[in-house]
CSV table of C-alpha atoms in Angstrom, one decimal:
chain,number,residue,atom,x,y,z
E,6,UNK,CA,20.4,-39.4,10.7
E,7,UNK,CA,22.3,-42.1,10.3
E,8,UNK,CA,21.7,-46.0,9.2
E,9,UNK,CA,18.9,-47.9,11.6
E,10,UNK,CA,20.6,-50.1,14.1
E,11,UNK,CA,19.8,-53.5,15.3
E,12,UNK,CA,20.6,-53.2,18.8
E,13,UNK,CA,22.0,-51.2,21.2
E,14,UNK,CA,22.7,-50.5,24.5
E,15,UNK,CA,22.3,-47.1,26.9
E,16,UNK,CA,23.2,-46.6,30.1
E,17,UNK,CA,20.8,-44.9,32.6
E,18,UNK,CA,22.5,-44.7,36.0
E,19,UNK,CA,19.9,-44.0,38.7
E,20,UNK,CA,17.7,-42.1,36.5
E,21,UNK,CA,13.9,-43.3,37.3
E,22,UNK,CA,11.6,-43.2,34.3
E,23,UNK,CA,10.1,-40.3,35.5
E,24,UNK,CA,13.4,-38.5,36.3
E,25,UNK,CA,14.9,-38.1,33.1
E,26,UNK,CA,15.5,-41.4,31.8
E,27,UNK,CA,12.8,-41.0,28.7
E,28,UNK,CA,15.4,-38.5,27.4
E,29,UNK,CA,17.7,-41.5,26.6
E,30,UNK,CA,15.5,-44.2,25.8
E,31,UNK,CA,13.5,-42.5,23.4
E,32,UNK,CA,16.1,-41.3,21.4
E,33,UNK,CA,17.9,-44.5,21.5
E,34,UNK,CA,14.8,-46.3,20.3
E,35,UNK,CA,14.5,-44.3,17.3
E,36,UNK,CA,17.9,-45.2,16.5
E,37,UNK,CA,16.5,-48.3,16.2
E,38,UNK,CA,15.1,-50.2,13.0
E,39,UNK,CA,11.2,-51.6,14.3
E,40,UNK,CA,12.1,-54.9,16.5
E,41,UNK,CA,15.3,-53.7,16.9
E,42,UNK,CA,16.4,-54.2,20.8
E,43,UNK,CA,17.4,-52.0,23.4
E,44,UNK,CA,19.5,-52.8,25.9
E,45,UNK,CA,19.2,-50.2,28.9
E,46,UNK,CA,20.9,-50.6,31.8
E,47,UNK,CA,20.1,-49.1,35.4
E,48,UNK,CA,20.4,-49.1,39.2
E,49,UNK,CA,16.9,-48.0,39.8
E,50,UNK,CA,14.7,-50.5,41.1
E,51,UNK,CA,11.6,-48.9,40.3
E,52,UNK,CA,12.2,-49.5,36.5
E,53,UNK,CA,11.1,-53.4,37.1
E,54,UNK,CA,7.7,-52.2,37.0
E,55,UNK,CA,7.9,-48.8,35.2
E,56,UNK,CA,9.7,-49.9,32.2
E,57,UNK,CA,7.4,-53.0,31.1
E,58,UNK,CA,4.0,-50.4,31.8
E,59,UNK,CA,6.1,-48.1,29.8
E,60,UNK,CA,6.4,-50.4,26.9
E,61,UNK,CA,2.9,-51.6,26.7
E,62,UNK,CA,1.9,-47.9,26.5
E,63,UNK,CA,4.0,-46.8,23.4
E,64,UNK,CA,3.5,-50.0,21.6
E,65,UNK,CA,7.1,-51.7,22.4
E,66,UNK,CA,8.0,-55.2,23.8
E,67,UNK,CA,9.5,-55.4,27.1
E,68,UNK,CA,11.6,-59.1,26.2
E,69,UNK,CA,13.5,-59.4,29.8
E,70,UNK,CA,15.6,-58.7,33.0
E,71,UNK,CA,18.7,-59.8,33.5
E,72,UNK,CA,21.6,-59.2,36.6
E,73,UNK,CA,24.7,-57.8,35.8
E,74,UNK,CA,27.9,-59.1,37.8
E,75,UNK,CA,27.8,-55.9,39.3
E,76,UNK,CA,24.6,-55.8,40.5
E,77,UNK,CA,22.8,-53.8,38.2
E,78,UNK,CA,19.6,-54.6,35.7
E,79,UNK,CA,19.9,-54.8,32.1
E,80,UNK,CA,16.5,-54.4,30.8
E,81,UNK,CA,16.0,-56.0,27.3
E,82,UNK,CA,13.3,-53.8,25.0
E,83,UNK,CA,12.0,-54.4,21.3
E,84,UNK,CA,10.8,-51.7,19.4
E,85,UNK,CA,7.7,-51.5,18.3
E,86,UNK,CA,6.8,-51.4,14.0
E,87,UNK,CA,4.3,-47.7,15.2
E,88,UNK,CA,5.9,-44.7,16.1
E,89,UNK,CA,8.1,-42.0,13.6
E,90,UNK,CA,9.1,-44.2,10.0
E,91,UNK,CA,12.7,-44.2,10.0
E,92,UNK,CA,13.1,-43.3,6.1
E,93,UNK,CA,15.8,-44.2,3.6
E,94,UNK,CA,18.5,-44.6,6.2
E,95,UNK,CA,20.6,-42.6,4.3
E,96,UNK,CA,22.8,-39.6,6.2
E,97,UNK,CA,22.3,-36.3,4.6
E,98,UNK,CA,23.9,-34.3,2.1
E,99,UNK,CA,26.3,-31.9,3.7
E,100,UNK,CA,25.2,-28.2,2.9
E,101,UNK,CA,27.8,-26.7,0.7
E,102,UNK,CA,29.2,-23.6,1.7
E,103,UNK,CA,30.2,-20.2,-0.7
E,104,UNK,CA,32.5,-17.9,1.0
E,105,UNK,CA,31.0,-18.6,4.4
E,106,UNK,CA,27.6,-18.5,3.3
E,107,UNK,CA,24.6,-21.1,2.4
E,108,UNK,CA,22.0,-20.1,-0.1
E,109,UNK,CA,18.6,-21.7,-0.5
E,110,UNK,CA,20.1,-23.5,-3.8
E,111,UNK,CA,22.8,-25.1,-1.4
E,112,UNK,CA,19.9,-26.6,1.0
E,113,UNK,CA,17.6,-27.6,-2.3
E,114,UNK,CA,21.0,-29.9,-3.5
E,115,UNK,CA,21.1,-31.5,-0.1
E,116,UNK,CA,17.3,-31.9,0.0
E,117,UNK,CA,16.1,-32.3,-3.1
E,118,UNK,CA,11.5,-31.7,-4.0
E,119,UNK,CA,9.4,-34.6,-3.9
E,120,UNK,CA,8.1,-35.3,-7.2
E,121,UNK,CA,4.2,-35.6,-5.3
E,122,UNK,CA,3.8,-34.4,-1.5
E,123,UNK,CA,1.6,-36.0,1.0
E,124,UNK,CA,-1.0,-33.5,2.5
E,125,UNK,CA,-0.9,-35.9,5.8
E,126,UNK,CA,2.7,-34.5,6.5
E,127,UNK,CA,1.6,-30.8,7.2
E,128,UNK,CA,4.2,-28.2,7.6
E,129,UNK,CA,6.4,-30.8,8.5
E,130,UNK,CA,9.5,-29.0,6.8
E,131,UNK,CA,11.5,-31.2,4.0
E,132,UNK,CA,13.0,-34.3,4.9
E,133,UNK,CA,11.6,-34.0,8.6
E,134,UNK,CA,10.4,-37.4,9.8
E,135,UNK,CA,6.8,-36.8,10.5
E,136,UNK,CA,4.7,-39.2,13.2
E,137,UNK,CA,2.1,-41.2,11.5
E,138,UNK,CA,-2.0,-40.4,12.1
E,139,UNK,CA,-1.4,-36.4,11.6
E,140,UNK,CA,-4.3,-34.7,9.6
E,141,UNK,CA,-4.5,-33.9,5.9
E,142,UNK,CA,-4.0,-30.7,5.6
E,143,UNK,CA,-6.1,-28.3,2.7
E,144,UNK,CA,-2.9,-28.1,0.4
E,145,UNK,CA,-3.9,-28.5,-3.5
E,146,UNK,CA,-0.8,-28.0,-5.1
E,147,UNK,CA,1.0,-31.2,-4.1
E,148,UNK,CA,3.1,-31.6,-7.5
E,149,UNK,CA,6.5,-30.4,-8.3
E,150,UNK,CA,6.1,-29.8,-11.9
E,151,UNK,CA,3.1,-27.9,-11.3
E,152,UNK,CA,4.6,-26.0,-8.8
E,153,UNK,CA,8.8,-25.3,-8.7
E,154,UNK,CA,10.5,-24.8,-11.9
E,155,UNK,CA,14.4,-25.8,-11.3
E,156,UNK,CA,15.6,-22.4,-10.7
E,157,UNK,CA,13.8,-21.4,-7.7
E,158,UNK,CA,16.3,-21.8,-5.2
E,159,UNK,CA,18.3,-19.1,-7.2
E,160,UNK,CA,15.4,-17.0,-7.9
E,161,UNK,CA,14.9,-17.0,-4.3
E,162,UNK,CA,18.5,-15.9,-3.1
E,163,UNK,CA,18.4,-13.5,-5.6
E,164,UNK,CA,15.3,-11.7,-4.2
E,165,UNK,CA,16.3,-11.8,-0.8
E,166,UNK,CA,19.6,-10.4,-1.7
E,167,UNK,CA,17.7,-7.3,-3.8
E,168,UNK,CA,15.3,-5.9,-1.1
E,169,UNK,CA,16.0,-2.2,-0.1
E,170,UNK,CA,14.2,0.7,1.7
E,171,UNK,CA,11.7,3.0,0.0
E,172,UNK,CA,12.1,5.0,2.7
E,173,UNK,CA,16.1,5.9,2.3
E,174,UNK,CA,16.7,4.4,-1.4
E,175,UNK,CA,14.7,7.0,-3.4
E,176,UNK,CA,16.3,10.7,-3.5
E,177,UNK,CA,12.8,12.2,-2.2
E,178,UNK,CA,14.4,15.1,-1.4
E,179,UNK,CA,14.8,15.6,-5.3
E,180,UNK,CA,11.1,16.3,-5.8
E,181,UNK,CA,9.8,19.7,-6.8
E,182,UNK,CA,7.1,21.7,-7.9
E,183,UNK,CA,5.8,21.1,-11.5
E,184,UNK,CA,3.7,22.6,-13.8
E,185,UNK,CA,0.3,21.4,-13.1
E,186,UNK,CA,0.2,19.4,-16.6
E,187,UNK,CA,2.8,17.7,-15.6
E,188,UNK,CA,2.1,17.2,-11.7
E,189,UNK,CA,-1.0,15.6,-12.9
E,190,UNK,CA,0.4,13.7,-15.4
E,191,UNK,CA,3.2,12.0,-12.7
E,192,UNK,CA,0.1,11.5,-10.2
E,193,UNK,CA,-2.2,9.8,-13.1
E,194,UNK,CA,0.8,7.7,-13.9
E,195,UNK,CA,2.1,7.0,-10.2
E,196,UNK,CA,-2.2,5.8,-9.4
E,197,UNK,CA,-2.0,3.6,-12.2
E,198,UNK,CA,0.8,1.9,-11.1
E,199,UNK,CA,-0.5,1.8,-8.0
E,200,UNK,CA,-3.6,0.3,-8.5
E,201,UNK,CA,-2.3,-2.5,-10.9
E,202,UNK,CA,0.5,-3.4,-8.2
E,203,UNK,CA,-2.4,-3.8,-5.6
E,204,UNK,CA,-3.6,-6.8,-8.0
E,205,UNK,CA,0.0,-8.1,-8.0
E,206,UNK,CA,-0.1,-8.2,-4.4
E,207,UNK,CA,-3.5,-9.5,-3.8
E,208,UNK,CA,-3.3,-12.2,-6.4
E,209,UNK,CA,0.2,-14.5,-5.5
E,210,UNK,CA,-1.1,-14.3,-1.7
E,211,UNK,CA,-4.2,-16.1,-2.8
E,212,UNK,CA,-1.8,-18.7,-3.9
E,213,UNK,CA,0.6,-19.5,-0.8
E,214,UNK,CA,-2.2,-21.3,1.5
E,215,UNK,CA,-2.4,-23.8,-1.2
E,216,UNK,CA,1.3,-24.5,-1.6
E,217,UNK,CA,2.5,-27.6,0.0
E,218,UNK,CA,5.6,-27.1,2.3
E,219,UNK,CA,7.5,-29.6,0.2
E,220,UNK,CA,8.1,-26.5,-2.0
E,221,UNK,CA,8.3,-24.3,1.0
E,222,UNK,CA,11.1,-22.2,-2.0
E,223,UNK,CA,7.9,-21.3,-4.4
E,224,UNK,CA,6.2,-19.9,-1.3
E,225,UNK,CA,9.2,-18.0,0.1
E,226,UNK,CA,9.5,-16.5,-3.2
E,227,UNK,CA,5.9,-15.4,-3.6
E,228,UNK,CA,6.5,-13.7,-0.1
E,229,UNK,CA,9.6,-11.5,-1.6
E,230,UNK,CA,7.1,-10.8,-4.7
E,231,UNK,CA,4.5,-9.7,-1.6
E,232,UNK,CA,7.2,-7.7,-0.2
E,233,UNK,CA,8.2,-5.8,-3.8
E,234,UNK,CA,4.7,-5.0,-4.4
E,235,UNK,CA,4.0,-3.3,-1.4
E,236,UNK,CA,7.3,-1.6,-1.4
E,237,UNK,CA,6.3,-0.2,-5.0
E,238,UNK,CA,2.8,0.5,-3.7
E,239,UNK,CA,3.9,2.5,-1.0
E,240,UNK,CA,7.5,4.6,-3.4
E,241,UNK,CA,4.1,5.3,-6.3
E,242,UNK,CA,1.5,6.6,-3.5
E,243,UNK,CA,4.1,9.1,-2.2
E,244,UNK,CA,5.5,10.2,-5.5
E,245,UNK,CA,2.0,10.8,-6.4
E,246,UNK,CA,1.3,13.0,-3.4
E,247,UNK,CA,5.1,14.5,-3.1
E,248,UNK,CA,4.5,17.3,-5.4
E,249,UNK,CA,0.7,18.3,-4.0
E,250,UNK,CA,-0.7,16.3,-6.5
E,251,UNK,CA,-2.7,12.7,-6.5
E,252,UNK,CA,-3.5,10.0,-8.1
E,253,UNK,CA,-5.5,10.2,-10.7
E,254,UNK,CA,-8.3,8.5,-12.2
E,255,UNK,CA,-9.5,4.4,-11.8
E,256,UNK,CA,-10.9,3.5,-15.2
E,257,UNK,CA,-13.1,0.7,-15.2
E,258,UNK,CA,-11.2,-0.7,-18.3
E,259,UNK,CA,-8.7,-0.9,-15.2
E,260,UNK,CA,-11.1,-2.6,-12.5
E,261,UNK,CA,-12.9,-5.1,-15.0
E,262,UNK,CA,-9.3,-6.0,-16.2
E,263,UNK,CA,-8.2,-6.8,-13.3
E,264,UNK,CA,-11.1,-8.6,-11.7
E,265,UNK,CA,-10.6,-10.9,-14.7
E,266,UNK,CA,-6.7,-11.3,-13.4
E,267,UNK,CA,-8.0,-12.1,-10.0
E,268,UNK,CA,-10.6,-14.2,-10.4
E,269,UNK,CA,-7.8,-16.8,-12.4
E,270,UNK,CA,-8.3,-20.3,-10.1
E,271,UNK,CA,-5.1,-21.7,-11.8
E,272,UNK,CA,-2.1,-21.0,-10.1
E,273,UNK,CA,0.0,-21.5,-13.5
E,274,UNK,CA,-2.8,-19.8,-15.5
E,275,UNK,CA,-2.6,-17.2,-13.4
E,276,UNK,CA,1.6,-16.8,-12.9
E,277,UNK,CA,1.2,-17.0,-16.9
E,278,UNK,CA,-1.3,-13.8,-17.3
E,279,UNK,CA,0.4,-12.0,-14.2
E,280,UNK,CA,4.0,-12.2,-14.4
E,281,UNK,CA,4.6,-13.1,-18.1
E,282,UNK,CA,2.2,-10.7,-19.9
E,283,UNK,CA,1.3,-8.7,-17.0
E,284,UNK,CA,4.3,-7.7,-15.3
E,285,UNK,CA,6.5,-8.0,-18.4
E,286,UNK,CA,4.3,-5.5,-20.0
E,287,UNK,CA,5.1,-3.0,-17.1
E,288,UNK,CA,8.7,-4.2,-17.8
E,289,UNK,CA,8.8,-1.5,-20.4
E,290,UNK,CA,6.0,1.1,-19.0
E,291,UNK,CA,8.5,1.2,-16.1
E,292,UNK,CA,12.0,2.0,-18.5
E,293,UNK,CA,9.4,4.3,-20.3
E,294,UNK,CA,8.8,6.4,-17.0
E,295,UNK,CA,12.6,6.2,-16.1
E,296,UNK,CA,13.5,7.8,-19.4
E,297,UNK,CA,11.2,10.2,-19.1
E,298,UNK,CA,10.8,10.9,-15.5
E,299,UNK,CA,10.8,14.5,-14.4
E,300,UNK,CA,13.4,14.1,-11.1
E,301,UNK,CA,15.4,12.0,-9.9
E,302,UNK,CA,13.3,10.1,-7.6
E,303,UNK,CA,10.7,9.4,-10.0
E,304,UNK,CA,13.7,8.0,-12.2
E,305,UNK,CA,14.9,5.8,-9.9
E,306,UNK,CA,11.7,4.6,-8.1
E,307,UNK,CA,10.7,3.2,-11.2
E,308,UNK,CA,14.0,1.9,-11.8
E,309,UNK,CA,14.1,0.0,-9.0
E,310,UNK,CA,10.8,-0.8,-9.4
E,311,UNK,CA,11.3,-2.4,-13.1
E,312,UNK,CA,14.6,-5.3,-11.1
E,313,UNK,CA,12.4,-6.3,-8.7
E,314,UNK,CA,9.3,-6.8,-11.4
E,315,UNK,CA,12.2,-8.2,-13.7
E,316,UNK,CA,12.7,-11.5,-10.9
E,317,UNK,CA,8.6,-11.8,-11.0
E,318,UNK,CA,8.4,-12.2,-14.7
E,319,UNK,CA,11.7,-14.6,-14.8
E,320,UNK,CA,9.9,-16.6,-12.0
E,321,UNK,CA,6.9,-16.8,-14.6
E,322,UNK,CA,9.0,-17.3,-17.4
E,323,UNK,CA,10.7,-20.7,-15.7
E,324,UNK,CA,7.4,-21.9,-13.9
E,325,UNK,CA,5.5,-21.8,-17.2
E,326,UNK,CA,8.3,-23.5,-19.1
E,327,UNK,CA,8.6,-25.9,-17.0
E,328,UNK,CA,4.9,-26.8,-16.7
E,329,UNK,CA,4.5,-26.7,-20.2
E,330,UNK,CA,7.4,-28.8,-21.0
E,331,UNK,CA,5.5,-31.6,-18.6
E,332,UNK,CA,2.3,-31.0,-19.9
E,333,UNK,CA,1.2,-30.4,-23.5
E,334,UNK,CA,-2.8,-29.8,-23.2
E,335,UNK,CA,-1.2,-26.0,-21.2
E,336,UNK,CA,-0.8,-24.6,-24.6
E,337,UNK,CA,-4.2,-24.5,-25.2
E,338,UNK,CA,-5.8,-23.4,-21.4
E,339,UNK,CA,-3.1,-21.1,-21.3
E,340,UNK,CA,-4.4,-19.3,-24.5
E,341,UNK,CA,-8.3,-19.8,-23.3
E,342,UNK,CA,-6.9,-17.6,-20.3
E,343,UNK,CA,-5.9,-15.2,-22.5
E,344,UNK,CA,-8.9,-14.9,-24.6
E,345,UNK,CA,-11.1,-15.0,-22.0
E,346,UNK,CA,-9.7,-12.4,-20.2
E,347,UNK,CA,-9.9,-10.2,-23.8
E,348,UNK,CA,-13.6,-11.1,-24.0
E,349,UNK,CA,-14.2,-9.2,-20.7
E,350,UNK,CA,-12.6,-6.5,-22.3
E,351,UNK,CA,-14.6,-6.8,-25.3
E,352,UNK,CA,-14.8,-2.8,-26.8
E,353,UNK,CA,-12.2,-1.4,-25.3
E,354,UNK,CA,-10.3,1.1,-27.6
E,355,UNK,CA,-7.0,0.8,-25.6
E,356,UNK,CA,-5.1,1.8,-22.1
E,357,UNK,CA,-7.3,4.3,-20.2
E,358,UNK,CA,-8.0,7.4,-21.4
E,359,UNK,CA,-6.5,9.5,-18.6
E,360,UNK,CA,-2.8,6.8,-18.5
E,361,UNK,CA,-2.6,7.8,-22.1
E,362,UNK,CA,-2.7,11.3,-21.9
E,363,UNK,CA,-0.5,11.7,-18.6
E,364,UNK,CA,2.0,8.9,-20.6
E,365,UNK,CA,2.1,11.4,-23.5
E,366,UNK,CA,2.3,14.8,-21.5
E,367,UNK,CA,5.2,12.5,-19.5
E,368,UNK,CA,7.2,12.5,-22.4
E,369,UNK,CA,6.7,15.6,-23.3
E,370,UNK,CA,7.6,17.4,-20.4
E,371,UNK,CA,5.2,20.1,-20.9
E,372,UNK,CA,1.6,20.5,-22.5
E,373,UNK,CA,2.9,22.4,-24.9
E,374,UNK,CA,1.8,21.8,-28.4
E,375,UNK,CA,5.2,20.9,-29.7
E,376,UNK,CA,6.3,18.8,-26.9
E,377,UNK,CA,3.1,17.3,-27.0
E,378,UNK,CA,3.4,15.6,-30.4
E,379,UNK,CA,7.0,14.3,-29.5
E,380,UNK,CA,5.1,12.9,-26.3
E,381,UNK,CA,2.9,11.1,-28.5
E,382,UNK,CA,5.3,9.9,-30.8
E,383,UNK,CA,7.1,8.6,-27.8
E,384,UNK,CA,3.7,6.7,-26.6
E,385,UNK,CA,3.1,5.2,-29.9
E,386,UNK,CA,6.6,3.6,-29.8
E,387,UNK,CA,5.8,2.1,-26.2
E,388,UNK,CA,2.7,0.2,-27.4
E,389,UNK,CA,5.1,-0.8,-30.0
E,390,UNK,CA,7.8,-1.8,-27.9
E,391,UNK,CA,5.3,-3.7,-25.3
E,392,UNK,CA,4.0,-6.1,-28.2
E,393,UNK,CA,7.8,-6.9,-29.4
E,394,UNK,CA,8.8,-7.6,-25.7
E,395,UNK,CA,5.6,-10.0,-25.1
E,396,UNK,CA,6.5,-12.2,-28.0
E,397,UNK,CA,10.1,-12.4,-27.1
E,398,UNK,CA,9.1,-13.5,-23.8
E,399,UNK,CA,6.4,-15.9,-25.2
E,400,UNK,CA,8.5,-17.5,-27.4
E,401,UNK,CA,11.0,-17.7,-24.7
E,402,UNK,CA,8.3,-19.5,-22.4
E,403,UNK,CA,7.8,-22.3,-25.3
E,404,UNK,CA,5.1,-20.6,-27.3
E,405,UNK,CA,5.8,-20.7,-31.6
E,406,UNK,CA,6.0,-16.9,-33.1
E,407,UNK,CA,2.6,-17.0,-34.7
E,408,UNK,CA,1.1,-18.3,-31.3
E,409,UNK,CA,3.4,-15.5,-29.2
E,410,UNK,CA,1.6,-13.3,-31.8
E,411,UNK,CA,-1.8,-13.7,-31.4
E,412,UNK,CA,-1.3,-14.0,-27.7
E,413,UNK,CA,0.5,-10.6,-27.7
E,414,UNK,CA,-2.4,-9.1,-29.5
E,415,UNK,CA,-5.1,-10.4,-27.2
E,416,UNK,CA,-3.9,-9.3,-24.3
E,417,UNK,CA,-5.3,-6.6,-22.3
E,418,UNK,CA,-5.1,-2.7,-23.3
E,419,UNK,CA,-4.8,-2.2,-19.2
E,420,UNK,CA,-1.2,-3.2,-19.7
E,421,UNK,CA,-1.4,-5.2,-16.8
């Protein structure tokens, strides 16, 4: 786009209106700031009549026809103040290019986030001239700050860049029979993952419809977070049938917790209890599997597994840093999320019975009575490890230590 013009001149040949010439006029026009003036010449006669009908139709002034010395007309046209805004009148940012490639951060520079979107303009994408009189669409996150910390056209490349294929990345062919202790205790662990991952799949999608396209990166990245859940879903639902086992029991400490997670209307309020103490939480169940998985492609299905969860909680970590940073009174909902979602939970002793003991047979490698009290030596210094590692990354999202704390310690004994 470059700056509007104050006049200008085409020329249409023999082209009636009807016969192509619209394909140069229009155009033209919109090169045009409103009552700029158009001059179009033409050797068609039928224009003396279709041009000035033209005009009245589309809201332009037909001004005059004048003779060329050649014989030709030169008809005179004012544009009309209706029709597509012309904008800032400012040409665009070139895209930057890295080695032959553009990343999402490259087209964010050259087209920067409104601060507050317009639901009028649709899925108009960024910096698209939209027509006036379009309908409001049902977006209800319209703000930036609400919506797209700073790093999201990284975060995004960065995703895109990490997807892979359960169905050729995990050694499959590694799986074996197990003792049955064992085979159940991968299939309990494997369901559990499973089910919580189904709530990390349901809940971002609820979010996307209300996204405005003005941060059309937020909702592209919530598609890759889509995408890794069901990938997991699909790499824990085969592990936990690979060996002739399944997947273990539901616990309704499981189902209320994750109503509770679901049921979150906030879209930050419910990044904060999903991806920071949520996901992060399964940050180290997921290293705790890999250490002790019993084959290779349990290892490294959780593995892989754990990087893509690792991009969710960083995308938590900057959105709810950033909204708090631009609004104070988050502190305190953020922490009425919390406790409202440990009031739900009100009596529960801790994770499900049945995660525990597959978690501590896990690490054990055996049922064995020996093994088994290493296993739950090992389990003990998981809980352990999952409160340290969700008040790092609360006081990393602006929370104070004794806040990250008592936040830590209210949150859900589903892990999730």
């Amino acid at each position: 786009m470059t700056a509007p013009l104050a006049a200008l001149a085409v020329d249409g040949g023999e082209l009636a209106l009807g016969g192509g010439l619209l394909a140069i006029v229009r155009p033209a026009l919109d090169l045009l700031e409103p009552g700029g003036v158009l001059a179009v010449l033409s050797s068609a006669s039928s224009l003396r009549d279709d041009l000035p009908s033209w005009c009245r139709v589309e809201r332009h002034e037909y001004l005059d026809r004048e003779t060329t010395p050649d014989g030709r007309d030169r008809h005179l046209l004012r544009r009309g103040t209706l029709g597509v805004p012309r904008g800032s009148g400012a040409p665009p940012a070139p895209l930057v290019r890295r080695e032959g490639r553009i990343l999402a951060a490259d087209l964010l520079a050259a087209s920067p986030m409104p601060e507050a979107a317009d639901p009028h303009t649709g899925f108009a994408p960024r910096g698209a001239r939209v027509e006036p009189g379009g309908p409001a669409y049902p977006f209800a996150l319209l703000e930036r700050d609400h919506v797209a910390p700073p790093e999201i056209g990284a975060l995004y490349d960065q995703a895109v860049s990490a997807q892979w294929d359960p169905t050729t990345a995990i050694p499959w062919h590694t799986v074996r029979p197990l003792p049955p202790a064992l085979e159940r205790a991968v299939g309990q662990a494997m369901g559990f993952l499973a089910e919580n991952e189904l709530s990390a799949l349901y809940v971002p999608a609820r979010f996307l419809p209300r996204i405005h396209p003005a941060y059309t990166e937020v909702a592209q990245f919530l598609a890759t977070q889509l995408a890794d859940e069901a990938r997991h879903i699909d790499v824990f639902l085969k592990r936990a049938r690979a060996g002739g086992g399944a997947p273990g029991v539901s616990a309704v400490t499981t189902a209320r917790s994750l109503l509770s997670l679901m049921e979150s209307a906030d879209f930050t309020e419910a990044t904060f209890l999903l991806s920071v103490l949520g996901e992060g939480t399964f940050l180290d169940l997921l290293h705790f599997i890999e250490e002790h998985a019993p084959d290779e492609a349990t290892a490294e299905l959780a593995r892989r597994a754990r990087n893509d969860e690792s991009r969710h909680v960083h995308f938590g970590l900057a959105h709810v840093r950033h909204a708090l940073s631009h609004d104070p009174t988050l502190y305190g909902r953020l922490e009425a999320a919390v406790r409202h979602r440990a009031a739900t939970l009100h009596g529960a002793g801790g994770p499900p019975h049945a995660l525990q003991d597959a978690l501590v047979v896990l690490a054990a490698g055996s049922d064995d009575p020996r093994a088994i009290a290493r296993g739950h030596d090992a389990f003990r210094a998981l809980l352990e490890t999952m409160d340290q590692g969700r008040r790092r990354r609360l006081e990393h999202a602006g929370f104070t230590a004794d806040q990250a704390a008592t936040l830590s310690d209210l949150h859900t004994p589903n892990f999730m």
